[in-house]
Structures are given as C-alpha cells and as structure tokens.
PDB file of C-alpha atoms in Angstrom:
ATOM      1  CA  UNK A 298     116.817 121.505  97.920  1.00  0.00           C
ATOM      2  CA  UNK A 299     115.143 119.258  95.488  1.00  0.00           C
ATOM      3  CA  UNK A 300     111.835 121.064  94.940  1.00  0.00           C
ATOM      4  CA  UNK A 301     109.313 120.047  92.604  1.00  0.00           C
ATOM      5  CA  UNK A 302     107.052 122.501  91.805  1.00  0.00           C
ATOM      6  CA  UNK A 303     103.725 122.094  89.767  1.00  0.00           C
ATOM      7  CA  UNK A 304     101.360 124.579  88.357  1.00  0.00           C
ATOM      8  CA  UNK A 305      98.075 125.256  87.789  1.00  0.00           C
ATOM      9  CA  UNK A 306      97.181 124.218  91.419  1.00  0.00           C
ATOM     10  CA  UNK A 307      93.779 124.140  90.937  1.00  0.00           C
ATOM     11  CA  UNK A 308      91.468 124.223  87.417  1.00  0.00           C
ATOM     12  CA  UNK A 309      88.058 124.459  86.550  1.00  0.00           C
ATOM     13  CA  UNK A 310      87.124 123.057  83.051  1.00  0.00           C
ATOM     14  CA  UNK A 311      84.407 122.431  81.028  1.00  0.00           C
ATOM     15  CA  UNK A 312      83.808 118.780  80.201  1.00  0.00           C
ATOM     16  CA  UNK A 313      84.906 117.689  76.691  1.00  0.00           C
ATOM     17  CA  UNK A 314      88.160 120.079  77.348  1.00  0.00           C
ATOM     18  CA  UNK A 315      92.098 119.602  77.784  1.00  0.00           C
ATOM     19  CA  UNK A 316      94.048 120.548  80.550  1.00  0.00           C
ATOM     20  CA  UNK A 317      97.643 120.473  80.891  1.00  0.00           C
ATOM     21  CA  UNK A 318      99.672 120.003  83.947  1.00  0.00           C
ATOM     22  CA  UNK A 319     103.116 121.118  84.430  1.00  0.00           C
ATOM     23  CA  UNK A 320     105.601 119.361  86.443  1.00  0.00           C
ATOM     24  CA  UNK A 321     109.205 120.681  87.761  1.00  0.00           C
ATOM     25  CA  UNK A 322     112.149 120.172  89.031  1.00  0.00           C
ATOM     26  CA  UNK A 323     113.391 123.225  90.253  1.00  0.00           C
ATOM     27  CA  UNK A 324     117.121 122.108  91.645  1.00  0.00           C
ATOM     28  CA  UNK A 325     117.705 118.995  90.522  1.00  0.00           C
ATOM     29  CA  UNK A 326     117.451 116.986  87.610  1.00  0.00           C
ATOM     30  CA  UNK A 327     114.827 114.108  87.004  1.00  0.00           C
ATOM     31  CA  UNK A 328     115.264 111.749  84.461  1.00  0.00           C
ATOM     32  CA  UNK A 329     112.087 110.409  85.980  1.00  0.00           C
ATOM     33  CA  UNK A 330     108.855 111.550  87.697  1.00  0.00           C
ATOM     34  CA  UNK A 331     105.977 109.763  88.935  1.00  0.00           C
ATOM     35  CA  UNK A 332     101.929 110.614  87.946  1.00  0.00           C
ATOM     36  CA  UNK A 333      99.701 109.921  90.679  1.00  0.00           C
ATOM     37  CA  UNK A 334      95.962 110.828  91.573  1.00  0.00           C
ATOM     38  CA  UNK A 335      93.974 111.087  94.355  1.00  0.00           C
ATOM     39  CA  UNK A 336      89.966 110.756  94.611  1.00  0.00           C
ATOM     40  CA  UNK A 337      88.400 112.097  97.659  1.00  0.00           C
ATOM     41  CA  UNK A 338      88.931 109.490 100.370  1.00  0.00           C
ATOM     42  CA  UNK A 339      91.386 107.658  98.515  1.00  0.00           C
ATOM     43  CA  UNK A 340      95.111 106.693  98.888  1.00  0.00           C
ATOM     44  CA  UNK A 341      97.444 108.054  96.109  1.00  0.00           C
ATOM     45  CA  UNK A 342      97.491 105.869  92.768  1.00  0.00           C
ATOM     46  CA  UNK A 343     100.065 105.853  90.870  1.00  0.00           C
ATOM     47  CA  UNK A 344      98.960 106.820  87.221  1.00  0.00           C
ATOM     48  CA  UNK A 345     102.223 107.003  84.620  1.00  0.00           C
ATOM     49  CA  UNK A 346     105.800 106.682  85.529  1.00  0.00           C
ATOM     50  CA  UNK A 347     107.029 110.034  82.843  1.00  0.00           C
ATOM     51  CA  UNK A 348     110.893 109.157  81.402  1.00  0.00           C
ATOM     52  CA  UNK A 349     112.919 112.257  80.390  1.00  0.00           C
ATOM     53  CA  UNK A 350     113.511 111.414  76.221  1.00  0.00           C
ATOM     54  CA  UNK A 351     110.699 108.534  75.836  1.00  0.00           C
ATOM     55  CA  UNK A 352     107.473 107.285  76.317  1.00  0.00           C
ATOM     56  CA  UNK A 353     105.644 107.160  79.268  1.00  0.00           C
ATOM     57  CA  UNK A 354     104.811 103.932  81.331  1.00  0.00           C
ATOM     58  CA  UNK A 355     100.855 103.781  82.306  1.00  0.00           C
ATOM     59  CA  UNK A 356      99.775 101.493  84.997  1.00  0.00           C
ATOM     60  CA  UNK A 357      96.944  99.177  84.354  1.00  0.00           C
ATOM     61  CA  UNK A 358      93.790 100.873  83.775  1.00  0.00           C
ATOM     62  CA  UNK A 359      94.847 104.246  83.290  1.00  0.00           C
ATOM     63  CA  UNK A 360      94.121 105.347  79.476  1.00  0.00           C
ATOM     64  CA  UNK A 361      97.398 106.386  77.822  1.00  0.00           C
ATOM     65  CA  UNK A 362      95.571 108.417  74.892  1.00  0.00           C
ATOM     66  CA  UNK A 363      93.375 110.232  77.577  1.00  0.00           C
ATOM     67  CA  UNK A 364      96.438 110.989  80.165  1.00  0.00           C
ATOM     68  CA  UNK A 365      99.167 112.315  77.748  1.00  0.00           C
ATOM     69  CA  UNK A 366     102.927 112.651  79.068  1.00  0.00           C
ATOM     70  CA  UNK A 367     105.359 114.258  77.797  1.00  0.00           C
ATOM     71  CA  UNK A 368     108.620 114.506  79.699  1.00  0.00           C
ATOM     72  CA  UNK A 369     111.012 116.476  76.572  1.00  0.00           C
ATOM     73  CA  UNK A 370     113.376 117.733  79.535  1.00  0.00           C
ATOM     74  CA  UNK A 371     115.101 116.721  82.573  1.00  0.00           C
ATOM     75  CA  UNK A 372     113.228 119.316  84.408  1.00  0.00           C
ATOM     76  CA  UNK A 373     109.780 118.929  82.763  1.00  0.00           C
ATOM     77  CA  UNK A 374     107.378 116.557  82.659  1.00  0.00           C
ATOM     78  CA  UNK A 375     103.386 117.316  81.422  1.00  0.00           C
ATOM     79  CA  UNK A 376     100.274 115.674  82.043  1.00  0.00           C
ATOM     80  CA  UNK A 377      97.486 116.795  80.120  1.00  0.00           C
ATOM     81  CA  UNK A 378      93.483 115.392  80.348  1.00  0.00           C
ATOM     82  CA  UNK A 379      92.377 114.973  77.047  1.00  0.00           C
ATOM     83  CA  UNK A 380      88.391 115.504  76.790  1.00  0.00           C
ATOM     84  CA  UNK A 381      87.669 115.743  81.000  1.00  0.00           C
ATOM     85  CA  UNK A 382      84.669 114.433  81.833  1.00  0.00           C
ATOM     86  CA  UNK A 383      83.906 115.004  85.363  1.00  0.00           C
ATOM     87  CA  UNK A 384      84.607 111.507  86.219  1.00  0.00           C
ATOM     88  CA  UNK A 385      88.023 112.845  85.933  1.00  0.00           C
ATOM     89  CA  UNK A 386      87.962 116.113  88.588  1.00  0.00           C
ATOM     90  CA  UNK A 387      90.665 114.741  91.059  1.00  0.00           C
ATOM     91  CA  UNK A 388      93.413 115.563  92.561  1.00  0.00           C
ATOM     92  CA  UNK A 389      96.986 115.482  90.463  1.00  0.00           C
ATOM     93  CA  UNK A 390     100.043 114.908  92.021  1.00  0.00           C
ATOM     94  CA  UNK A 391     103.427 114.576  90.562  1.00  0.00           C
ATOM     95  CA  UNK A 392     107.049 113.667  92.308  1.00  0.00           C
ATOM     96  CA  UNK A 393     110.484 112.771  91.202  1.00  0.00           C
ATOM     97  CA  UNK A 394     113.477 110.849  93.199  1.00  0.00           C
ATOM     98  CA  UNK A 395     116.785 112.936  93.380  1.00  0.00           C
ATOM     99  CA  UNK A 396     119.061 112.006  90.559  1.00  0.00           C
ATOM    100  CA  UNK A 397     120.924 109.014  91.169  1.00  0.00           C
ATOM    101  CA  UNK A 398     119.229 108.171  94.333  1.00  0.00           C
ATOM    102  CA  UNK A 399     116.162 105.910  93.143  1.00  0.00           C
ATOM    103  CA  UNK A 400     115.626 104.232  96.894  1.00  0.00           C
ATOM    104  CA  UNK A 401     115.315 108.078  98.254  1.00  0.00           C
ATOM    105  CA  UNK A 402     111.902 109.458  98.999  1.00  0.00           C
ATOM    106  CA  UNK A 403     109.843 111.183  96.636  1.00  0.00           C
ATOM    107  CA  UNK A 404     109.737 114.627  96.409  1.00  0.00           C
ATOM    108  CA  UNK A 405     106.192 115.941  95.854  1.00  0.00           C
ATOM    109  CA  UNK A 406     104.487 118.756  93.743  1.00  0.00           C
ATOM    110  CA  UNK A 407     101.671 120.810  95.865  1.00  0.00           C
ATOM    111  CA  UNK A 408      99.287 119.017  92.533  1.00  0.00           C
ATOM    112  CA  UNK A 409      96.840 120.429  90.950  1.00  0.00           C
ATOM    113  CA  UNK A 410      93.048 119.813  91.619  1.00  0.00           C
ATOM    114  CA  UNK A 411      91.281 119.575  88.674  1.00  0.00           C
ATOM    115  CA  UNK A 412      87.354 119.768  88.150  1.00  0.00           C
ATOM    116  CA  UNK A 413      85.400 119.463  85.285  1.00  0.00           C
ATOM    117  CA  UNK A 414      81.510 120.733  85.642  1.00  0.00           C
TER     118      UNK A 414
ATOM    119  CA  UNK B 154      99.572  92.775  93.225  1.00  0.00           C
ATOM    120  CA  UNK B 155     101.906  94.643  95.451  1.00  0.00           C
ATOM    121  CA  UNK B 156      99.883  96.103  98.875  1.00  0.00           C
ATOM    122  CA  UNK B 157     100.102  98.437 101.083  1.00  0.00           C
ATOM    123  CA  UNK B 158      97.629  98.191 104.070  1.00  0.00           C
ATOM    124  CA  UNK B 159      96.585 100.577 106.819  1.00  0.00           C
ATOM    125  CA  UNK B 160      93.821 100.976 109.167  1.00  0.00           C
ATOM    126  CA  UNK B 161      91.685 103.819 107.739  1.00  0.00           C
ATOM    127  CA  UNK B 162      90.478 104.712 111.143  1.00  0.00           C
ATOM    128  CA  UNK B 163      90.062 107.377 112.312  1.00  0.00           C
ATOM    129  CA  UNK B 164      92.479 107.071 115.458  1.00  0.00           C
ATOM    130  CA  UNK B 165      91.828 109.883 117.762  1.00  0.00           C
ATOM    131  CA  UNK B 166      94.003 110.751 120.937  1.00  0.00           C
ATOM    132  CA  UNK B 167      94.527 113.307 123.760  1.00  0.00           C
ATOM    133  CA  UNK B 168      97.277 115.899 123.359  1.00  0.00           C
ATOM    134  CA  UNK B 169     100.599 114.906 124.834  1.00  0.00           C
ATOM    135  CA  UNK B 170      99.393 111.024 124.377  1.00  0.00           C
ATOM    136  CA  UNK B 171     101.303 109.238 122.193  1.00  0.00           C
ATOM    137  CA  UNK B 172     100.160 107.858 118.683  1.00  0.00           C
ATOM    138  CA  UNK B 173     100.638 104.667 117.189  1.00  0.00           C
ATOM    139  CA  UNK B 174     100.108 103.725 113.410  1.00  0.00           C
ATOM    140  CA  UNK B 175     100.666 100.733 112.102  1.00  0.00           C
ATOM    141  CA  UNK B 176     101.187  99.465 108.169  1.00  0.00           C
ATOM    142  CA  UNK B 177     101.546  96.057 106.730  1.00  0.00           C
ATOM    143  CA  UNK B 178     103.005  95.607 102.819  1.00  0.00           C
ATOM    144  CA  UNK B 179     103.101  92.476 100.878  1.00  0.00           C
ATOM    145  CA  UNK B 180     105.911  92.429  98.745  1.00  0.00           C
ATOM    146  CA  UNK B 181     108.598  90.742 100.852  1.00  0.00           C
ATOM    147  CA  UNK B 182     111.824  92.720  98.458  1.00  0.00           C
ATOM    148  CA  UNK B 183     110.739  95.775  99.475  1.00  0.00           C
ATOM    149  CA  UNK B 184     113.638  97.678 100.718  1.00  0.00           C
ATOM    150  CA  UNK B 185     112.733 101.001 101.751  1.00  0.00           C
ATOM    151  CA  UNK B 186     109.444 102.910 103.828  1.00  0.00           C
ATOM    152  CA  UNK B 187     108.194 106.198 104.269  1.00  0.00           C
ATOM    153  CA  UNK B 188     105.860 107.890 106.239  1.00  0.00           C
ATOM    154  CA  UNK B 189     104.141 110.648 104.588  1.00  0.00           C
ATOM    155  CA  UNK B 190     101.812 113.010 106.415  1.00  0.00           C
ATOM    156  CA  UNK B 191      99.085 114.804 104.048  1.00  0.00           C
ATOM    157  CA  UNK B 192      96.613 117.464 105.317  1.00  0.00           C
ATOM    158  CA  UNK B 193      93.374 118.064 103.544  1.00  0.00           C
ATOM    159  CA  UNK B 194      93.598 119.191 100.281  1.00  0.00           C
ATOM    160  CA  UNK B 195      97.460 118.943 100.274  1.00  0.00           C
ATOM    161  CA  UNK B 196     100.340 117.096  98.968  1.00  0.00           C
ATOM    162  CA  UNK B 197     102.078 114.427 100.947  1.00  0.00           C
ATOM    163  CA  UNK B 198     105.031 115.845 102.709  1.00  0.00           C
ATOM    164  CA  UNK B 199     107.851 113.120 104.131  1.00  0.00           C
ATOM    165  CA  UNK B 200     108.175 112.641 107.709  1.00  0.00           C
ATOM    166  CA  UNK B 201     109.931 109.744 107.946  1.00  0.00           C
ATOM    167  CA  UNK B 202     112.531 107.083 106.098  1.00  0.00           C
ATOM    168  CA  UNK B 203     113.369 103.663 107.212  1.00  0.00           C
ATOM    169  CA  UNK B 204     115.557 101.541 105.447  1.00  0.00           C
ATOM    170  CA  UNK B 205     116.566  98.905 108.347  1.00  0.00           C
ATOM    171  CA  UNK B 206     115.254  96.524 110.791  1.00  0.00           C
ATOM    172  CA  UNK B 207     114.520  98.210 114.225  1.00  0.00           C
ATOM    173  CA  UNK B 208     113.643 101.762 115.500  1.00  0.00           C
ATOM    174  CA  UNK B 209     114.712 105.146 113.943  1.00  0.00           C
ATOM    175  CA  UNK B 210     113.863 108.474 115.991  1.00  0.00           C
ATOM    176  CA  UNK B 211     113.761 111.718 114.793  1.00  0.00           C
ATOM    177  CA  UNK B 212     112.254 114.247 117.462  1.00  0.00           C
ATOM    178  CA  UNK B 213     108.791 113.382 118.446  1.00  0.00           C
ATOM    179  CA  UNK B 214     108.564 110.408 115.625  1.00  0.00           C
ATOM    180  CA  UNK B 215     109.399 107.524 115.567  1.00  0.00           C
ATOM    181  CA  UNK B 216     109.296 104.784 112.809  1.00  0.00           C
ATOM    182  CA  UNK B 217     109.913 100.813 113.477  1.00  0.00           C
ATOM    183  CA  UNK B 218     110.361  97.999 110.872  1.00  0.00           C
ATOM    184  CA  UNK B 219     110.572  94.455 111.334  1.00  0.00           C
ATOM    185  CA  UNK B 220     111.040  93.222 107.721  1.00  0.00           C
ATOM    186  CA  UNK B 221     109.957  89.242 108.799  1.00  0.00           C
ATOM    187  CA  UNK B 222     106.757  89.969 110.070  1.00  0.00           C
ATOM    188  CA  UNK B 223     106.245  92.728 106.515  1.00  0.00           C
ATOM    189  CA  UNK B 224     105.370  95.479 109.351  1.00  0.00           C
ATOM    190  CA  UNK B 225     106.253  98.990 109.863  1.00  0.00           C
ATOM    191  CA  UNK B 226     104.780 101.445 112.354  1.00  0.00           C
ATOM    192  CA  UNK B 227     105.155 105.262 113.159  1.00  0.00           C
ATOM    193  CA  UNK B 228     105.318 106.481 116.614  1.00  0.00           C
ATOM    194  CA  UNK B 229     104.074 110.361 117.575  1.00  0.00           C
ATOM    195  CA  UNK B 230     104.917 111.067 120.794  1.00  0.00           C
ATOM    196  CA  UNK B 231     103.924 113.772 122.888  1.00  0.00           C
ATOM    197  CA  UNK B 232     100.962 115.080 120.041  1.00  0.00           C
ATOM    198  CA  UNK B 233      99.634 117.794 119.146  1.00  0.00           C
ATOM    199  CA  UNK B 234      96.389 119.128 117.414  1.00  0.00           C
ATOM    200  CA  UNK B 235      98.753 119.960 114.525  1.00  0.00           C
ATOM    201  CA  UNK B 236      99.547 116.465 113.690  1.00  0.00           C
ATOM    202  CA  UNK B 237      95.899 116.045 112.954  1.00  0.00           C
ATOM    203  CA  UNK B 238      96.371 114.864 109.507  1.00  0.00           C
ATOM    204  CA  UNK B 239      96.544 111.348 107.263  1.00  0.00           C
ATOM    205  CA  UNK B 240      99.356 109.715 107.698  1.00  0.00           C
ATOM    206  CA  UNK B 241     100.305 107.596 104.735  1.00  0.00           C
ATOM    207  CA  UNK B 242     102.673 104.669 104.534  1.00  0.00           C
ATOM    208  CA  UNK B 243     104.638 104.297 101.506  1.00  0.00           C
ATOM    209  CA  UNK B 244     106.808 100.924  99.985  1.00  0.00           C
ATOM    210  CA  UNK B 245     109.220 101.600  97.491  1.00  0.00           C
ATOM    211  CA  UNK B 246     108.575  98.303  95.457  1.00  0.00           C
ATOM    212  CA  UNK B 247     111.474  96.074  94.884  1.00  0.00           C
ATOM    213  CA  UNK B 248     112.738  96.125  91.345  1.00  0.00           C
ATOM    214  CA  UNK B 249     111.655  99.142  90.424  1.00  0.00           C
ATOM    215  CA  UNK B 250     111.489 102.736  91.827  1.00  0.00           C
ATOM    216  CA  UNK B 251     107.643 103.734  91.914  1.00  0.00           C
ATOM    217  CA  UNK B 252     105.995 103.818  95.535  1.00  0.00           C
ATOM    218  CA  UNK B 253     102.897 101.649  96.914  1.00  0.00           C
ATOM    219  CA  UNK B 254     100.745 103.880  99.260  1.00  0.00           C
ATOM    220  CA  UNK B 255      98.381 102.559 102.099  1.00  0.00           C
ATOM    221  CA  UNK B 256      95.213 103.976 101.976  1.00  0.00           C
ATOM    222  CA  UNK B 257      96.322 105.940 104.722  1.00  0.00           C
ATOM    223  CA  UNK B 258      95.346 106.554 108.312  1.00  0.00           C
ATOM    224  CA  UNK B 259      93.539 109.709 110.030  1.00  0.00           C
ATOM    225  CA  UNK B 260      94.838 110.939 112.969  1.00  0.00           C
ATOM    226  CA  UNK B 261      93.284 113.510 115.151  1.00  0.00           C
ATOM    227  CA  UNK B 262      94.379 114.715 118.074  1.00  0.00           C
ATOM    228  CA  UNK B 263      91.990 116.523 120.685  1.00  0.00           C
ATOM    229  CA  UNK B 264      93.479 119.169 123.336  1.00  0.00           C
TER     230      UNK B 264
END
C-alpha cells in the first residue's frame, strides 16, 4: 500500500518550454505532498510543500511563478517548469505522508528527470 | 536553518563486513529519522524508521539514536555488493511535517 506514482519519468525539452509533472496517490489519500529536487551530487531539496484545495508553500529561493503547483485533488498534485532553461534539467521527486500519519515516512514517486537542451 | 549532516564519503567495505553510517541533525525537536537508501538515478526508498532513543533491528540493519548527543547511525551488517548505494538520513522537522535530508553517504561494498 500507499504508492505514489509519478509520470513522465524522464523528459527532454527545449529551453523556453513547460513541462508538467504529475504526482499520485494511488491508495491513499494526500491532503499533502512534498516537491523536492535533486542536482547531480546533491542531497534532496525540498522545493514546495503542494496542499490539496490551496496554494502551495515554496521554500526560500525556489520561484513560485516558475515552479507552478497545483494540488485540485486528494490524489493529484502537479508541478509544472514554466520556461526551462537548462539550469533547470534535474531530477523531480515528489512524496506524500499516509493520511493522518504526518510523523510516518514519506512515500516516494520514482520522479521524473527532466532536461532541457 | 535546520541541518542534516553526513559524511559524503565514499565508505567502502569488504562483503560480509559490517557498515557503519553515521548522521548528525541540528534541530533538537526533531522527533522522528529515516534512513533512505537511493541508487543512481533512482528515488529514495525507506529502509529504516526510528522514533526512540536506543537501537532498532530489522534483519541485517540496524539504526541507533541517541537524541542528547543529536546523533543517529545505521548499521549494515553482513553486506553485500547490492547495498552499494547512497544512503540518506532524513529528520522530520519538529513543527511541521516536511523532511531535512543529509547530503547523503556512498556506500560501496567490494566482494
């Protein structure tokens, strides 16, 4: 149980492009799920926390009107890239905690690895 | 600023040795730790939760916490070239639900 599933898993793009990222849960319901990204090397940053019927919270630094989130379902939460550069060819990872369990691990998405030539 | 710090190394051991990785967080509310191994070019996948001071064993891990000293560890017993991966430590941070990772720490293990 409690499967998030994500899809594209991987995108090519052409810089000055959108891409959108899907995000679900497939047996359980998330009022919330979690944005993160991961550059080569890196450690997972967390990006956006998505909430299911408003907006998103961004973290510090992250550009709300280039990283749009829309969570409209309990299930569903998007991220789409607004004009990619190829600064922004990473790795995209999303996760939710089981309903009503917020100290219980995250369940990830296999994310989606984006690049932009 | 919340952190979450590991030793990037890589750490590299025998097979059947055992592994040690080690993780130190600063936010003294945290409550909760994970253990997440990740293999290149894939998501994080859980191996281990610890909630409470002291050891928890499940098979060949083994996770410690000792919420004073802000310290948690993961012990792989018994390795194998699978567990070659990054091993990330995770800190749920206290007030709020969103997770702090480490930077995370490669392990590879020779046979």
């Amino acid at each position: 149980g409690a499967v998030v599933s994500q899809h594209p898993s991987w995108v090519i793009c052409k810089s000055g492009t959108s891409v959108k990222i899907e995000c679900r849960s497939l047996d359980f319901q998330a009022t919330t799920m979690f944005w993160y990204r991961q550059f080569p090397k890196q450690s997972l940053m967390l990006m956006a926390t998505s909430n299911e019927g408003s907006k998103a919270t961004y973290e510090q630094g992250v550009e709300k009107d280039k990283f749009l989130i829309n969570h409209a379902s309990l299930t569903l939460s998007t991220l789409t890239v607004t004009s990619a550069h190829p600064e922004d060819s990473s790795f995209y990872i999303c996760s939710a905690p089981p309903q009503g369990l917020p100290n219980s691990p995250l369940h990830f998405g296999n994310g989606t690895r984006l690049t932009v030539t | 600023q919340k952190e979450v710090e590991q030793n990037s190394g890589p750490l590299s051991v025998p097979e059947g040795a055992i592994a040690s990785l080690n993780c130190t967080y600063s936010d003294r509310g945290s409550q909760s730790f994970f253990w997440y191994r990740q293999y290149s070019g894939k998501s994080p996948e859980l191996i281990m939760s610890i909630y409470s001071n002291g050891d928890k064993e499940d098979g060949r891990f083994t996770a410690q916490l000792n919420k004073a000293s802000q310290y948690v560890s993961l012990l792989i017993r018994d390795s194998q070239p699978s567990d070659s991966a990054t091993y990330l430590c995770a800190v749920l941070n206290s007030g709020y639900s969103t997770l702090t990772f480490g930077k995370g720490t490669m392990l590879l293990v020779s046979p």
